[in-house]
PDB file of C-alpha atoms in Angstrom:
ATOM      1  CA  UNK Z   1      -7.762  11.997  19.635  1.00  0.00           C
ATOM      2  CA  UNK Z   2      -7.341   7.944  20.082  1.00  0.00           C
ATOM      3  CA  UNK Z   3      -3.374   6.829  20.295  1.00  0.00           C
ATOM      4  CA  UNK Z   4      -1.640   5.215  18.149  1.00  0.00           C
ATOM      5  CA  UNK Z   5       1.372   2.552  19.402  1.00  0.00           C
ATOM      6  CA  UNK Z   6       3.593   0.474  16.287  1.00  0.00           C
ATOM      7  CA  UNK Z   7       4.790  -2.350  17.113  1.00  0.00           C
ATOM      8  CA  UNK Z   8       8.040  -3.627  14.541  1.00  0.00           C
ATOM      9  CA  UNK Z   9      10.340  -6.791  15.071  1.00  0.00           C
ATOM     10  CA  UNK Z  10      11.950  -8.857  12.656  1.00  0.00           C
ATOM     11  CA  UNK Z  11       9.991 -11.202   8.990  1.00  0.00           C
ATOM     12  CA  UNK Z  12       8.486 -14.087  11.115  1.00  0.00           C
ATOM     13  CA  UNK Z  13       9.058 -12.481  15.184  1.00  0.00           C
ATOM     14  CA  UNK Z  14       5.855 -13.238  15.957  1.00  0.00           C
ATOM     15  CA  UNK Z  15       4.058  -9.121  15.860  1.00  0.00           C
ATOM     16  CA  UNK Z  16       0.765 -10.312  14.843  1.00  0.00           C
ATOM     17  CA  UNK Z  17       0.668 -12.402  17.974  1.00  0.00           C
ATOM     18  CA  UNK Z  18       2.627 -10.228  20.420  1.00  0.00           C
ATOM     19  CA  UNK Z  19       0.932  -7.215  19.058  1.00  0.00           C
ATOM     20  CA  UNK Z  20      -3.070  -8.722  19.598  1.00  0.00           C
ATOM     21  CA  UNK Z  21      -2.118  -9.692  23.075  1.00  0.00           C
ATOM     22  CA  UNK Z  22      -0.502  -6.624  23.918  1.00  0.00           C
ATOM     23  CA  UNK Z  23      -3.729  -3.961  21.671  1.00  0.00           C
ATOM     24  CA  UNK Z  24      -6.243  -7.337  23.910  1.00  0.00           C
ATOM     25  CA  UNK Z  25      -3.946  -5.861  26.825  1.00  0.00           C
ATOM     26  CA  UNK Z  26      -4.740  -2.420  26.853  1.00  0.00           C
ATOM     27  CA  UNK Z  27      -8.486  -3.109  25.999  1.00  0.00           C
ATOM     28  CA  UNK Z  28      -8.977  -5.118  29.494  1.00  0.00           C
ATOM     29  CA  UNK Z  29      -7.148  -2.485  31.794  1.00  0.00           C
ATOM     30  CA  UNK Z  30      -8.591   1.013  30.971  1.00  0.00           C
ATOM     31  CA  UNK Z  31     -12.210  -0.907  29.307  1.00  0.00           C
ATOM     32  CA  UNK Z  32     -11.877   1.512  26.324  1.00  0.00           C
ATOM     33  CA  UNK Z  33     -12.610   1.501  22.620  1.00  0.00           C
ATOM     34  CA  UNK Z  34      -9.317  -0.150  20.062  1.00  0.00           C
ATOM     35  CA  UNK Z  35      -8.799  -0.940  16.704  1.00  0.00           C
ATOM     36  CA  UNK Z  36      -6.169  -3.275  16.318  1.00  0.00           C
ATOM     37  CA  UNK Z  37      -4.893  -2.869  12.280  1.00  0.00           C
ATOM     38  CA  UNK Z  38      -2.867  -5.335  10.420  1.00  0.00           C
ATOM     39  CA  UNK Z  39      -1.414  -3.450   6.529  1.00  0.00           C
ATOM     40  CA  UNK Z  40       0.042  -7.067   6.101  1.00  0.00           C
ATOM     41  CA  UNK Z  41      -0.930  -8.168   2.207  1.00  0.00           C
ATOM     42  CA  UNK Z  42       1.679 -10.903   2.342  1.00  0.00           C
ATOM     43  CA  UNK Z  43       0.301 -12.739   5.562  1.00  0.00           C
ATOM     44  CA  UNK Z  44      -3.525 -11.390   5.335  1.00  0.00           C
ATOM     45  CA  UNK Z  45      -3.953 -11.046   9.116  1.00  0.00           C
ATOM     46  CA  UNK Z  46      -7.435 -12.603   9.092  1.00  0.00           C
ATOM     47  CA  UNK Z  47      -7.249 -15.457   7.120  1.00  0.00           C
ATOM     48  CA  UNK Z  48      -5.275 -16.539  10.321  1.00  0.00           C
ATOM     49  CA  UNK Z  49      -7.139 -14.213  13.477  1.00  0.00           C
ATOM     50  CA  UNK Z  50     -10.569 -16.114  11.606  1.00  0.00           C
ATOM     51  CA  UNK Z  51      -9.573 -19.158  10.105  1.00  0.00           C
ATOM     52  CA  UNK Z  52     -12.799 -20.947  10.257  1.00  0.00           C
ATOM     53  CA  UNK Z  53     -15.018 -17.231   9.786  1.00  0.00           C
ATOM     54  CA  UNK Z  54     -16.342 -18.028   6.174  1.00  0.00           C
ATOM     55  CA  UNK Z  55     -14.701 -14.952   2.947  1.00  0.00           C
ATOM     56  CA  UNK Z  56     -18.551 -12.831   3.436  1.00  0.00           C
ATOM     57  CA  UNK Z  57     -18.393 -12.614   7.417  1.00  0.00           C
ATOM     58  CA  UNK Z  58     -15.041 -10.574   6.857  1.00  0.00           C
ATOM     59  CA  UNK Z  59     -14.317  -7.579   6.343  1.00  0.00           C
ATOM     60  CA  UNK Z  60     -10.978  -6.150   4.108  1.00  0.00           C
ATOM     61  CA  UNK Z  61      -9.471  -2.659   4.928  1.00  0.00           C
ATOM     62  CA  UNK Z  62      -8.354  -2.811   0.621  1.00  0.00           C
ATOM     63  CA  UNK Z  63     -12.241  -1.706   0.312  1.00  0.00           C
ATOM     64  CA  UNK Z  64     -11.756   1.423   2.148  1.00  0.00           C
ATOM     65  CA  UNK Z  65      -8.352   2.170   1.606  1.00  0.00           C
ATOM     66  CA  UNK Z  66      -8.836   1.230  -2.570  1.00  0.00           C
ATOM     67  CA  UNK Z  67     -11.622   4.608  -2.180  1.00  0.00           C
ATOM     68  CA  UNK Z  68     -10.271   8.407  -3.928  1.00  0.00           C
ATOM     69  CA  UNK Z  69     -10.700   9.565  -0.570  1.00  0.00           C
ATOM     70  CA  UNK Z  70     -12.167   8.012   3.207  1.00  0.00           C
ATOM     71  CA  UNK Z  71     -14.233   8.956   5.521  1.00  0.00           C
ATOM     72  CA  UNK Z  72     -15.555   7.211   8.768  1.00  0.00           C
ATOM     73  CA  UNK Z  73     -18.218   5.275   7.089  1.00  0.00           C
ATOM     74  CA  UNK Z  74     -15.479   3.520   5.972  1.00  0.00           C
ATOM     75  CA  UNK Z  75     -13.853   2.732   7.575  1.00  0.00           C
ATOM     76  CA  UNK Z  76     -16.250   1.286  10.610  1.00  0.00           C
ATOM     77  CA  UNK Z  77     -18.178  -0.649   6.987  1.00  0.00           C
ATOM     78  CA  UNK Z  78     -14.433  -2.488   7.177  1.00  0.00           C
ATOM     79  CA  UNK Z  79     -13.934  -3.579  10.960  1.00  0.00           C
ATOM     80  CA  UNK Z  80     -14.880  -6.712  12.355  1.00  0.00           C
ATOM     81  CA  UNK Z  81     -16.127  -8.311  15.183  1.00  0.00           C
ATOM     82  CA  UNK Z  82     -15.888 -10.532  18.410  1.00  0.00           C
ATOM     83  CA  UNK Z  83     -19.015 -11.194  20.187  1.00  0.00           C
ATOM     84  CA  UNK Z  84     -17.057 -10.998  23.879  1.00  0.00           C
ATOM     85  CA  UNK Z  85     -15.619  -7.744  23.706  1.00  0.00           C
ATOM     86  CA  UNK Z  86     -18.185  -4.915  21.972  1.00  0.00           C
ATOM     87  CA  UNK Z  87     -14.772  -2.509  21.358  1.00  0.00           C
ATOM     88  CA  UNK Z  88     -12.558  -4.217  20.690  1.00  0.00           C
ATOM     89  CA  UNK Z  89     -12.535  -3.971  15.803  1.00  0.00           C
ATOM     90  CA  UNK Z  90      -9.683  -5.266  13.198  1.00  0.00           C
ATOM     91  CA  UNK Z  91      -8.969  -4.125  10.057  1.00  0.00           C
ATOM     92  CA  UNK Z  92      -7.259  -6.270   8.050  1.00  0.00           C
ATOM     93  CA  UNK Z  93      -6.475  -8.451   4.753  1.00  0.00           C
ATOM     94  CA  UNK Z  94      -8.674 -11.343   3.661  1.00  0.00           C
ATOM     95  CA  UNK Z  95      -6.600 -14.835   2.681  1.00  0.00           C
ATOM     96  CA  UNK Z  96      -6.896 -14.800  -0.734  1.00  0.00           C
ATOM     97  CA  UNK Z  97      -5.885 -11.238  -1.063  1.00  0.00           C
ATOM     98  CA  UNK Z  98      -2.015  -9.746  -3.075  1.00  0.00           C
ATOM     99  CA  UNK Z  99       0.047  -6.742  -2.653  1.00  0.00           C
ATOM    100  CA  UNK Z 100      -1.860  -7.474  -6.098  1.00  0.00           C
ATOM    101  CA  UNK Z 101      -5.304  -6.785  -5.590  1.00  0.00           C
ATOM    102  CA  UNK Z 102      -5.155  -3.015  -4.680  1.00  0.00           C
ATOM    103  CA  UNK Z 103      -3.765   0.020  -5.532  1.00  0.00           C
ATOM    104  CA  UNK Z 104      -1.421   0.902  -3.304  1.00  0.00           C
ATOM    105  CA  UNK Z 105      -1.997   3.799  -1.675  1.00  0.00           C
ATOM    106  CA  UNK Z 106      -0.629   7.455  -1.341  1.00  0.00           C
ATOM    107  CA  UNK Z 107       0.768   9.011   1.581  1.00  0.00           C
ATOM    108  CA  UNK Z 108      -2.476  11.117   2.019  1.00  0.00           C
ATOM    109  CA  UNK Z 109      -4.063   8.854   2.601  1.00  0.00           C
ATOM    110  CA  UNK Z 110      -2.314   6.896   4.991  1.00  0.00           C
ATOM    111  CA  UNK Z 111      -2.242  10.230   6.465  1.00  0.00           C
ATOM    112  CA  UNK Z 112      -6.304  10.404   6.457  1.00  0.00           C
ATOM    113  CA  UNK Z 113      -6.631   6.418   7.357  1.00  0.00           C
ATOM    114  CA  UNK Z 114      -4.599   7.369  10.730  1.00  0.00           C
ATOM    115  CA  UNK Z 115      -6.357  10.846  11.816  1.00  0.00           C
ATOM    116  CA  UNK Z 116      -9.596   8.294  11.598  1.00  0.00           C
ATOM    117  CA  UNK Z 117      -8.420   5.860  13.392  1.00  0.00           C
ATOM    118  CA  UNK Z 118      -7.153   8.400  15.829  1.00  0.00           C
ATOM    119  CA  UNK Z 119     -11.141   9.604  15.742  1.00  0.00           C
ATOM    120  CA  UNK Z 120     -12.648   6.549  16.228  1.00  0.00           C
ATOM    121  CA  UNK Z 121     -10.484   4.691  18.531  1.00  0.00           C
ATOM    122  CA  UNK Z 122      -9.268   5.284  22.007  1.00  0.00           C
ATOM    123  CA  UNK Z 123      -6.825   3.499  20.802  1.00  0.00           C
ATOM    124  CA  UNK Z 124      -5.467   2.512  17.735  1.00  0.00           C
ATOM    125  CA  UNK Z 125      -2.524  -0.831  17.381  1.00  0.00           C
ATOM    126  CA  UNK Z 126      -0.598  -1.113  14.168  1.00  0.00           C
ATOM    127  CA  UNK Z 127       0.693  -4.918  13.445  1.00  0.00           C
ATOM    128  CA  UNK Z 128       4.250  -3.609  11.369  1.00  0.00           C
ATOM    129  CA  UNK Z 129       5.408  -5.569   8.370  1.00  0.00           C
ATOM    130  CA  UNK Z 130       8.651  -6.913   8.075  1.00  0.00           C
ATOM    131  CA  UNK Z 131       8.913  -5.633   4.761  1.00  0.00           C
ATOM    132  CA  UNK Z 132      10.633  -1.749   4.233  1.00  0.00           C
ATOM    133  CA  UNK Z 133       8.189  -0.935   1.052  1.00  0.00           C
ATOM    134  CA  UNK Z 134       4.645  -1.771   2.908  1.00  0.00           C
ATOM    135  CA  UNK Z 135       3.392   1.347   3.258  1.00  0.00           C
ATOM    136  CA  UNK Z 136       1.126   1.843   6.318  1.00  0.00           C
ATOM    137  CA  UNK Z 137       3.792   0.091   7.991  1.00  0.00           C
ATOM    138  CA  UNK Z 138       6.498   3.043   7.602  1.00  0.00           C
ATOM    139  CA  UNK Z 139       4.886   5.894   7.717  1.00  0.00           C
ATOM    140  CA  UNK Z 140       2.860   3.767  11.533  1.00  0.00           C
ATOM    141  CA  UNK Z 141       6.431   3.826  12.113  1.00  0.00           C
ATOM    142  CA  UNK Z 142       7.278   7.778  12.294  1.00  0.00           C
ATOM    143  CA  UNK Z 143       3.514   9.303  13.207  1.00  0.00           C
ATOM    144  CA  UNK Z 144       3.041   6.460  16.132  1.00  0.00           C
ATOM    145  CA  UNK Z 145       2.710   7.127  19.921  1.00  0.00           C
ATOM    146  CA  UNK Z 146       4.784   4.659  20.357  1.00  0.00           C
ATOM    147  CA  UNK Z 147       7.190   2.421  18.991  1.00  0.00           C
ATOM    148  CA  UNK Z 148       7.218  -0.831  20.412  1.00  0.00           C
ATOM    149  CA  UNK Z 149      10.282  -3.019  19.480  1.00  0.00           C
ATOM    150  CA  UNK Z 150      10.079  -6.727  18.850  1.00  0.00           C
ATOM    151  CA  UNK Z 151      13.312  -8.913  19.297  1.00  0.00           C
ATOM    152  CA  UNK Z 152      13.986 -11.662  19.637  1.00  0.00           C
ATOM    153  CA  UNK Z 153      17.096 -14.168  20.403  1.00  0.00           C
ATOM    154  CA  UNK Z 154      18.651 -15.170  17.793  1.00  0.00           C
ATOM    155  CA  UNK Z 155      21.234 -14.084  14.797  1.00  0.00           C
ATOM    156  CA  UNK Z 156      17.931 -13.299  12.098  1.00  0.00           C
ATOM    157  CA  UNK Z 157      16.955 -10.094  14.723  1.00  0.00           C
ATOM    158  CA  UNK Z 158      19.963  -8.657  15.393  1.00  0.00           C
ATOM    159  CA  UNK Z 159      21.160  -8.970  11.040  1.00  0.00           C
ATOM    160  CA  UNK Z 160      17.492  -7.763  10.697  1.00  0.00           C
ATOM    161  CA  UNK Z 161      18.263  -4.693  13.577  1.00  0.00           C
ATOM    162  CA  UNK Z 162      21.963  -3.922  11.719  1.00  0.00           C
ATOM    163  CA  UNK Z 163      20.167  -2.608   7.950  1.00  0.00           C
ATOM    164  CA  UNK Z 164      17.744  -0.054   9.920  1.00  0.00           C
ATOM    165  CA  UNK Z 165      18.766   0.677  13.251  1.00  0.00           C
ATOM    166  CA  UNK Z 166      18.320   4.172  11.282  1.00  0.00           C
ATOM    167  CA  UNK Z 167      14.296   3.777  11.833  1.00  0.00           C
ATOM    168  CA  UNK Z 168      14.652   2.594  15.269  1.00  0.00           C
ATOM    169  CA  UNK Z 169      17.393   5.398  16.699  1.00  0.00           C
ATOM    170  CA  UNK Z 170      15.368   7.986  14.771  1.00  0.00           C
ATOM    171  CA  UNK Z 171      12.417   6.607  17.496  1.00  0.00           C
ATOM    172  CA  UNK Z 172      14.733   5.609  20.694  1.00  0.00           C
ATOM    173  CA  UNK Z 173      12.513   8.218  22.502  1.00  0.00           C
ATOM    174  CA  UNK Z 174       9.119   7.008  22.605  1.00  0.00           C
ATOM    175  CA  UNK Z 175      10.618   3.970  21.387  1.00  0.00           C
ATOM    176  CA  UNK Z 176       9.751   0.544  23.998  1.00  0.00           C
ATOM    177  CA  UNK Z 177      12.026  -2.356  23.449  1.00  0.00           C
ATOM    178  CA  UNK Z 178       9.870  -5.787  24.172  1.00  0.00           C
ATOM    179  CA  UNK Z 179      12.472  -9.915  24.005  1.00  0.00           C
ATOM    180  CA  UNK Z 180       9.765 -12.402  22.196  1.00  0.00           C
ATOM    181  CA  UNK Z 181      11.007 -15.983  23.640  1.00  0.00           C
ATOM    182  CA  UNK Z 182       8.773 -18.429  20.824  1.00  0.00           C
ATOM    183  CA  UNK Z 183      10.626 -20.927  21.571  1.00  0.00           C
ATOM    184  CA  UNK Z 184      11.413 -23.624  24.997  1.00  0.00           C
ATOM    185  CA  UNK Z 185      14.748 -24.012  24.174  1.00  0.00           C
ATOM    186  CA  UNK Z 186      17.007 -23.547  27.486  1.00  0.00           C
ATOM    187  CA  UNK Z 187      20.091 -22.743  25.150  1.00  0.00           C
ATOM    188  CA  UNK Z 188      19.357 -19.339  23.348  1.00  0.00           C
ATOM    189  CA  UNK Z 189      21.630 -16.774  23.850  1.00  0.00           C
ATOM    190  CA  UNK Z 190      18.950 -14.457  25.572  1.00  0.00           C
ATOM    191  CA  UNK Z 191      21.980 -12.040  27.314  1.00  0.00           C
ATOM    192  CA  UNK Z 192      24.501 -11.939  24.092  1.00  0.00           C
ATOM    193  CA  UNK Z 193      20.982 -10.428  22.355  1.00  0.00           C
ATOM    194  CA  UNK Z 194      20.329  -8.558  25.591  1.00  0.00           C
ATOM    195  CA  UNK Z 195      23.668  -6.874  25.833  1.00  0.00           C
ATOM    196  CA  UNK Z 196      23.764  -6.599  21.802  1.00  0.00           C
ATOM    197  CA  UNK Z 197      20.626  -4.324  22.223  1.00  0.00           C
ATOM    198  CA  UNK Z 198      21.381  -2.127  25.116  1.00  0.00           C
ATOM    199  CA  UNK Z 199      19.599  -3.672  27.106  1.00  0.00           C
ATOM    200  CA  UNK Z 200      16.150  -4.600  26.403  1.00  0.00           C
ATOM    201  CA  UNK Z 201      12.537  -3.449  29.043  1.00  0.00           C
ATOM    202  CA  UNK Z 202       9.639  -6.687  29.171  1.00  0.00           C
ATOM    203  CA  UNK Z 203      10.684 -10.289  27.793  1.00  0.00           C
ATOM    204  CA  UNK Z 204       7.323 -11.984  27.235  1.00  0.00           C
ATOM    205  CA  UNK Z 205       8.557 -15.875  28.241  1.00  0.00           C
ATOM    206  CA  UNK Z 206       7.186 -18.890  25.487  1.00  0.00           C
ATOM    207  CA  UNK Z 207       3.782 -19.857  25.955  1.00  0.00           C
ATOM    208  CA  UNK Z 208       3.337 -23.024  25.616  1.00  0.00           C
ATOM    209  CA  UNK Z 209      -0.750 -20.828  25.201  1.00  0.00           C
ATOM    210  CA  UNK Z 210      -0.386 -18.221  23.094  1.00  0.00           C
ATOM    211  CA  UNK Z 211       1.340 -21.739  20.752  1.00  0.00           C
ATOM    212  CA  UNK Z 212      -1.862 -23.678  21.242  1.00  0.00           C
ATOM    213  CA  UNK Z 213      -3.807 -20.255  19.155  1.00  0.00           C
ATOM    214  CA  UNK Z 214      -1.734 -19.761  16.503  1.00  0.00           C
ATOM    215  CA  UNK Z 215      -2.089 -23.280  16.125  1.00  0.00           C
ATOM    216  CA  UNK Z 216      -6.008 -24.458  17.039  1.00  0.00           C
ATOM    217  CA  UNK Z 217      -7.365 -20.591  14.946  1.00  0.00           C
ATOM    218  CA  UNK Z 218      -8.047 -19.211  18.615  1.00  0.00           C
ATOM    219  CA  UNK Z 219      -6.203 -15.611  18.953  1.00  0.00           C
ATOM    220  CA  UNK Z 220      -9.193 -13.468  18.791  1.00  0.00           C
ATOM    221  CA  UNK Z 221     -10.360 -15.525  22.368  1.00  0.00           C
ATOM    222  CA  UNK Z 222      -8.263 -13.584  25.501  1.00  0.00           C
ATOM    223  CA  UNK Z 223      -5.421 -15.518  26.682  1.00  0.00           C
ATOM    224  CA  UNK Z 224      -5.563 -18.628  29.574  1.00  0.00           C
ATOM    225  CA  UNK Z 225      -1.981 -17.998  30.365  1.00  0.00           C
ATOM    226  CA  UNK Z 226      -1.839 -15.790  33.301  1.00  0.00           C
ATOM    227  CA  UNK Z 227       2.289 -15.283  33.791  1.00  0.00           C
ATOM    228  CA  UNK Z 228       2.498 -14.039  29.579  1.00  0.00           C
ATOM    229  CA  UNK Z 229      -0.831 -11.642  29.955  1.00  0.00           C
ATOM    230  CA  UNK Z 230       1.048 -10.270  33.674  1.00  0.00           C
ATOM    231  CA  UNK Z 231       3.686  -9.087  31.100  1.00  0.00           C
ATOM    232  CA  UNK Z 232       1.946  -7.984  28.776  1.00  0.00           C
ATOM    233  CA  UNK Z 233       0.339  -6.404  30.840  1.00  0.00           C
ATOM    234  CA  UNK Z 234       2.833  -4.850  31.637  1.00  0.00           C
ATOM    235  CA  UNK Z 235       3.573  -3.657  28.640  1.00  0.00           C
ATOM    236  CA  UNK Z 236       0.401  -2.552  27.983  1.00  0.00           C
ATOM    237  CA  UNK Z 237       0.628   0.224  30.888  1.00  0.00           C
ATOM    238  CA  UNK Z 238       3.843   0.936  29.467  1.00  0.00           C
ATOM    239  CA  UNK Z 239       2.647   2.448  26.404  1.00  0.00           C
ATOM    240  CA  UNK Z 240      -1.313   3.929  27.070  1.00  0.00           C
TER     241      UNK Z 240
END
């Protein structure tokens, strides 16, 4: 059975980019099968991971979840691939889809989804939405094998975790705290934030190359920044 890894953080904290880059390092390190799932309907991930693909070239996880009963084949039909990564699949929503596009899935259906994903891949990385009412993300935090708690050196992040502290304290034994530096500002309060969270396990440095991938819509490609990749690989090793 595959392992589920949930990546959580405040809205706008860079969860998708971090989750994807850690997923890529797991893929290259283990040479196994990986599924990257983003259930966020507020910002559908396929719209910016594959911005140059036509709508008919992409598949939506919402189609699988809309079925009365989900089977392996339903999920396999909705997985998106890139040519350079044979056993790496993307599951998410397409541009134009939103919270009104599909009925809200039941808890039983989500548990079935998790079970099928474990059967289909060695590792399932779930890019959890920042909003607490997104049910797949909420259940992923409690049913995952490991949780990556993404921390940013700013007051917004501290405010988010002060309002959701109970959720993460319950998973403390399976949690890895990762500070994500998204800005090259020299005066970020990193030490103060580290003290507030009683330490972090890893710090991802600012990456100009990653910012370029985000802007140009090439996030599905492996990052050429060796320094960033080295830390992402350490995180991957810690969660697998």
